[in-house]
């Protein structure tokens, strides 16, 4: 079974802190994605990556950056966390365009 | 980006079929229709996808209207474990980008 793991299920950070959210997949997938999920807004794509060291902006990249140094790992970075970045963050990976595999999510609270 | 419209919620009894509708009147000829579902406290999981023809897999069936402006996800016999939010998504041809809406929350009663 494909497994996508995220470093934390719950995270509490203070405003202005630098935050790293880690995602690891074990199926050698080329493609990886970061979404955030907010009530009433559904899932929105932040960034995605087709290969190591490659990244593409999604619909809401402002305030975020990403890093993909190894194929299995895709990190989401909040350079200076703000309260409006309190959200559920979901990572996904895929081999093709038909099926994305999601991790369990990290609920981030910024106080 | 092409959008989908789904009812906010639906209810079903266990072991009955469930038909989850989705309208996508602005779909283009090459957009794929995907369905994902999200169980409580989990990330979304893939259910099924199609382009023009009806599709079946072990989880569900997808019925696509002839004009492709609507589709229906069919769960043949609902179980309590099928209680989830179901998302109907259009994917632009030749991209990986999924545009999620707010989905339909399905409640299943014993």
PDB file of N, CA and C in Angstrom, chain A residues 9 31 33 35 37 40-43 45 48 50 58-59 90 94 96-105, chain B residues 1 32 34 36 38 41-46 48-49 87 91-102:
ATOM      1  N   UNK A   9       0.616  15.390  13.490  1.00  0.00           N
ATOM      2  CA  UNK A   9      -0.834  15.507  13.304  1.00  0.00           C
ATOM      3  C   UNK A   9      -1.326  16.861  13.802  1.00  0.00           C
ATOM      4  N   UNK A  31       5.457  12.894  -8.430  1.00  0.00           N
ATOM      5  CA  UNK A  31       4.685  14.113  -8.147  1.00  0.00           C
ATOM      6  C   UNK A  31       4.301  14.215  -6.678  1.00  0.00           C
ATOM      7  N   UNK A  33       2.419  17.110  -3.693  1.00  0.00           N
ATOM      8  CA  UNK A  33       1.538  18.272  -3.601  1.00  0.00           C
ATOM      9  C   UNK A  33       1.355  18.701  -2.154  1.00  0.00           C
ATOM     10  N   UNK A  35      -1.573  20.966  -0.006  1.00  0.00           N
ATOM     11  CA  UNK A  35      -2.860  21.651   0.021  1.00  0.00           C
ATOM     12  C   UNK A  35      -3.100  22.177   1.430  1.00  0.00           C
ATOM     13  N   UNK A  37      -6.675  23.034   3.844  1.00  0.00           N
ATOM     14  CA  UNK A  37      -8.110  22.794   3.874  1.00  0.00           C
ATOM     15  C   UNK A  37      -8.737  23.649   4.955  1.00  0.00           C
ATOM     16  N   UNK A  40     -15.579  25.554   4.529  1.00  0.00           N
ATOM     17  CA  UNK A  40     -16.270  26.374   3.537  1.00  0.00           C
ATOM     18  C   UNK A  40     -15.484  26.668   2.284  1.00  0.00           C
ATOM     19  N   UNK A  41     -14.191  26.336   2.283  1.00  0.00           N
ATOM     20  CA  UNK A  41     -13.337  26.631   1.119  1.00  0.00           C
ATOM     21  C   UNK A  41     -12.813  25.371   0.453  1.00  0.00           C
ATOM     22  N   UNK A  42     -12.969  24.238   1.087  1.00  0.00           N
ATOM     23  CA  UNK A  42     -12.456  23.000   0.511  1.00  0.00           C
ATOM     24  C   UNK A  42     -10.936  22.958   0.548  1.00  0.00           C
ATOM     25  N   UNK A  43     -10.358  22.144  -0.307  1.00  0.00           N
ATOM     26  CA  UNK A  43      -8.904  22.033  -0.402  1.00  0.00           C
ATOM     27  C   UNK A  43      -8.389  22.982  -1.476  1.00  0.00           C
ATOM     28  N   UNK A  45      -4.753  24.239  -3.508  1.00  0.00           N
ATOM     29  CA  UNK A  45      -3.386  23.819  -3.803  1.00  0.00           C
ATOM     30  C   UNK A  45      -2.411  24.957  -3.529  1.00  0.00           C
ATOM     31  N   UNK A  48       3.217  22.411  -5.840  1.00  0.00           N
ATOM     32  CA  UNK A  48       3.432  21.031  -6.214  1.00  0.00           C
ATOM     33  C   UNK A  48       4.800  20.881  -6.878  1.00  0.00           C
ATOM     34  N   UNK A  50       7.123  18.212  -9.582  1.00  0.00           N
ATOM     35  CA  UNK A  50       7.142  17.078 -10.499  1.00  0.00           C
ATOM     36  C   UNK A  50       8.413  16.245 -10.368  1.00  0.00           C
ATOM     37  N   UNK A  58       0.940  26.737  -6.854  1.00  0.00           N
ATOM     38  CA  UNK A  58      -0.467  26.379  -6.991  1.00  0.00           C
ATOM     39  C   UNK A  58      -1.329  27.631  -6.978  1.00  0.00           C
ATOM     40  N   UNK A  59      -2.479  27.534  -6.372  1.00  0.00           N
ATOM     41  CA  UNK A  59      -3.418  28.649  -6.381  1.00  0.00           C
ATOM     42  C   UNK A  59      -3.165  29.679  -5.279  1.00  0.00           C
ATOM     43  N   UNK A  90      -2.489  19.330   4.048  1.00  0.00           N
ATOM     44  CA  UNK A  90      -2.510  17.970   3.512  1.00  0.00           C
ATOM     45  C   UNK A  90      -1.461  17.836   2.417  1.00  0.00           C
ATOM     46  N   UNK A  94       1.634  11.322  -6.245  1.00  0.00           N
ATOM     47  CA  UNK A  94       1.002  10.562  -7.319  1.00  0.00           C
ATOM     48  C   UNK A  94       2.039  10.080  -8.311  1.00  0.00           C
ATOM     49  N   UNK A  96       0.704   9.012 -11.506  1.00  0.00           N
ATOM     50  CA  UNK A  96       0.129   9.496 -12.761  1.00  0.00           C
ATOM     51  C   UNK A  96      -0.877  10.596 -12.468  1.00  0.00           C
ATOM     52  N   UNK A  97      -1.656  10.983 -13.447  1.00  0.00           N
ATOM     53  CA  UNK A  97      -2.578  12.099 -13.271  1.00  0.00           C
ATOM     54  C   UNK A  97      -3.945  11.655 -12.737  1.00  0.00           C
ATOM     55  N   UNK A  98      -4.108  10.365 -12.483  1.00  0.00           N
ATOM     56  CA  UNK A  98      -5.443   9.866 -12.166  1.00  0.00           C
ATOM     57  C   UNK A  98      -5.705   9.708 -10.678  1.00  0.00           C
ATOM     58  N   UNK A  99      -4.679   9.451  -9.893  1.00  0.00           N
ATOM     59  CA  UNK A  99      -4.906   9.132  -8.493  1.00  0.00           C
ATOM     60  C   UNK A  99      -3.845   9.758  -7.617  1.00  0.00           C
ATOM     61  N   UNK A 100      -4.287  10.646  -6.727  1.00  0.00           N
ATOM     62  CA  UNK A 100      -3.374  11.202  -5.740  1.00  0.00           C
ATOM     63  C   UNK A 100      -3.609  10.509  -4.409  1.00  0.00           C
ATOM     64  N   UNK A 101      -2.506  10.238  -3.706  1.00  0.00           N
ATOM     65  CA  UNK A 101      -2.567   9.595  -2.400  1.00  0.00           C
ATOM     66  C   UNK A 101      -2.260  10.651  -1.340  1.00  0.00           C
ATOM     67  N   UNK A 102      -3.170  10.786  -0.398  1.00  0.00           N
ATOM     68  CA  UNK A 102      -3.047  11.831   0.610  1.00  0.00           C
ATOM     69  C   UNK A 102      -2.541  11.286   1.945  1.00  0.00           C
ATOM     70  N   UNK A 103      -1.816  12.144   2.644  1.00  0.00           N
ATOM     71  CA  UNK A 103      -1.448  11.852   4.014  1.00  0.00           C
ATOM     72  C   UNK A 103      -2.598  12.195   4.963  1.00  0.00           C
ATOM     73  N   UNK A 104      -2.405  11.975   6.256  1.00  0.00           N
ATOM     74  CA  UNK A 104      -3.481  12.187   7.231  1.00  0.00           C
ATOM     75  C   UNK A 104      -3.705  13.653   7.575  1.00  0.00           C
ATOM     76  N   UNK A 105      -2.753  14.520   7.219  1.00  0.00           N
ATOM     77  CA  UNK A 105      -2.921  15.942   7.492  1.00  0.00           C
ATOM     78  C   UNK A 105      -2.219  16.393   8.763  1.00  0.00           C
TER      79      UNK A 105
ATOM     80  N   UNK B   1     -10.987  28.443 -13.946  1.00  0.00           N
ATOM     81  CA  UNK B   1     -11.024  26.996 -13.757  1.00  0.00           C
ATOM     82  C   UNK B   1     -12.467  26.510 -13.732  1.00  0.00           C
ATOM     83  N   UNK B  32     -11.186  15.872 -17.287  1.00  0.00           N
ATOM     84  CA  UNK B  32     -11.542  14.615 -16.650  1.00  0.00           C
ATOM     85  C   UNK B  32     -12.388  14.886 -15.405  1.00  0.00           C
ATOM     86  N   UNK B  34     -13.170  13.547 -11.713  1.00  0.00           N
ATOM     87  CA  UNK B  34     -12.630  12.712 -10.636  1.00  0.00           C
ATOM     88  C   UNK B  34     -13.552  12.802  -9.437  1.00  0.00           C
ATOM     89  N   UNK B  36     -13.273  12.014  -5.248  1.00  0.00           N
ATOM     90  CA  UNK B  36     -12.518  11.638  -4.057  1.00  0.00           C
ATOM     91  C   UNK B  36     -13.494  11.673  -2.885  1.00  0.00           C
ATOM     92  N   UNK B  38     -13.494  11.919   1.633  1.00  0.00           N
ATOM     93  CA  UNK B  38     -12.697  12.181   2.822  1.00  0.00           C
ATOM     94  C   UNK B  38     -13.454  11.689   4.037  1.00  0.00           C
ATOM     95  N   UNK B  41     -11.363  12.731   9.939  1.00  0.00           N
ATOM     96  CA  UNK B  41      -9.988  12.753  10.459  1.00  0.00           C
ATOM     97  C   UNK B  41      -8.973  12.077   9.532  1.00  0.00           C
ATOM     98  N   UNK B  42      -9.271  12.016   8.252  1.00  0.00           N
ATOM     99  CA  UNK B  42      -8.330  11.443   7.292  1.00  0.00           C
ATOM    100  C   UNK B  42      -8.158  12.378   6.100  1.00  0.00           C
ATOM    101  N   UNK B  43      -7.106  12.127   5.332  1.00  0.00           N
ATOM    102  CA  UNK B  43      -6.962  12.834   4.067  1.00  0.00           C
ATOM    103  C   UNK B  43      -7.898  12.254   3.026  1.00  0.00           C
ATOM    104  N   UNK B  44      -8.154  12.994   1.951  1.00  0.00           N
ATOM    105  CA  UNK B  44      -9.013  12.461   0.886  1.00  0.00           C
ATOM    106  C   UNK B  44      -8.443  11.188   0.288  1.00  0.00           C
ATOM    107  N   UNK B  45      -9.338  10.353  -0.244  1.00  0.00           N
ATOM    108  CA  UNK B  45      -8.897   9.168  -0.965  1.00  0.00           C
ATOM    109  C   UNK B  45      -9.610   9.101  -2.310  1.00  0.00           C
ATOM    110  N   UNK B  46      -8.894   8.618  -3.289  1.00  0.00           N
ATOM    111  CA  UNK B  46      -9.414   8.491  -4.649  1.00  0.00           C
ATOM    112  C   UNK B  46     -10.553   7.484  -4.687  1.00  0.00           C
ATOM    113  N   UNK B  48     -12.838   7.299  -8.008  1.00  0.00           N
ATOM    114  CA  UNK B  48     -13.028   6.884  -9.392  1.00  0.00           C
ATOM    115  C   UNK B  48     -12.798   8.098 -10.299  1.00  0.00           C
ATOM    116  N   UNK B  49     -12.550   7.860 -11.580  1.00  0.00           N
ATOM    117  CA  UNK B  49     -12.481   8.962 -12.525  1.00  0.00           C
ATOM    118  C   UNK B  49     -12.982   8.505 -13.893  1.00  0.00           C
ATOM    119  N   UNK B  87     -16.170  14.500  -2.925  1.00  0.00           N
ATOM    120  CA  UNK B  87     -15.801  15.628  -3.778  1.00  0.00           C
ATOM    121  C   UNK B  87     -15.844  15.219  -5.246  1.00  0.00           C
ATOM    122  N   UNK B  91     -10.495  17.833 -13.632  1.00  0.00           N
ATOM    123  CA  UNK B  91      -9.056  17.976 -13.848  1.00  0.00           C
ATOM    124  C   UNK B  91      -8.819  18.345 -15.315  1.00  0.00           C
ATOM    125  N   UNK B  92      -8.100  19.437 -15.478  1.00  0.00           N
ATOM    126  CA  UNK B  92      -7.778  19.897 -16.831  1.00  0.00           C
ATOM    127  C   UNK B  92      -6.833  18.901 -17.480  1.00  0.00           C
ATOM    128  N   UNK B  93      -7.140  18.570 -18.717  1.00  0.00           N
ATOM    129  CA  UNK B  93      -6.323  17.619 -19.464  1.00  0.00           C
ATOM    130  C   UNK B  93      -4.851  18.009 -19.439  1.00  0.00           C
ATOM    131  N   UNK B  94      -4.036  17.030 -19.252  1.00  0.00           N
ATOM    132  CA  UNK B  94      -2.580  17.198 -19.309  1.00  0.00           C
ATOM    133  C   UNK B  94      -2.011  17.999 -18.147  1.00  0.00           C
ATOM    134  N   UNK B  95      -2.777  18.093 -17.069  1.00  0.00           N
ATOM    135  CA  UNK B  95      -2.256  18.685 -15.832  1.00  0.00           C
ATOM    136  C   UNK B  95      -2.569  17.746 -14.676  1.00  0.00           C
ATOM    137  N   UNK B  96      -1.869  17.977 -13.569  1.00  0.00           N
ATOM    138  CA  UNK B  96      -2.144  17.218 -12.350  1.00  0.00           C
ATOM    139  C   UNK B  96      -3.058  17.977 -11.400  1.00  0.00           C
ATOM    140  N   UNK B  97      -3.472  19.161 -11.782  1.00  0.00           N
ATOM    141  CA  UNK B  97      -4.140  20.055 -10.853  1.00  0.00           C
ATOM    142  C   UNK B  97      -5.590  19.647 -10.626  1.00  0.00           C
ATOM    143  N   UNK B  98      -5.917  19.374  -9.366  1.00  0.00           N
ATOM    144  CA  UNK B  98      -7.292  19.065  -8.968  1.00  0.00           C
ATOM    145  C   UNK B  98      -7.875  20.285  -8.281  1.00  0.00           C
ATOM    146  N   UNK B  99      -9.056  20.709  -8.696  1.00  0.00           N
ATOM    147  CA  UNK B  99      -9.735  21.834  -8.066  1.00  0.00           C
ATOM    148  C   UNK B  99     -10.862  21.280  -7.214  1.00  0.00           C
ATOM    149  N   UNK B 100     -10.639  21.254  -5.907  1.00  0.00           N
ATOM    150  CA  UNK B 100     -11.648  20.727  -4.988  1.00  0.00           C
ATOM    151  C   UNK B 100     -12.704  21.784  -4.695  1.00  0.00           C
ATOM    152  N   UNK B 101     -13.972  21.351  -4.641  1.00  0.00           N
ATOM    153  CA  UNK B 101     -15.044  22.196  -4.137  1.00  0.00           C
ATOM    154  C   UNK B 101     -15.273  21.869  -2.664  1.00  0.00           C
ATOM    155  N   UNK B 102     -16.488  22.134  -2.188  1.00  0.00           N
ATOM    156  CA  UNK B 102     -16.783  21.872  -0.783  1.00  0.00           C
ATOM    157  C   UNK B 102     -17.435  20.511  -0.576  1.00  0.00           C
TER     158      UNK B 102
END
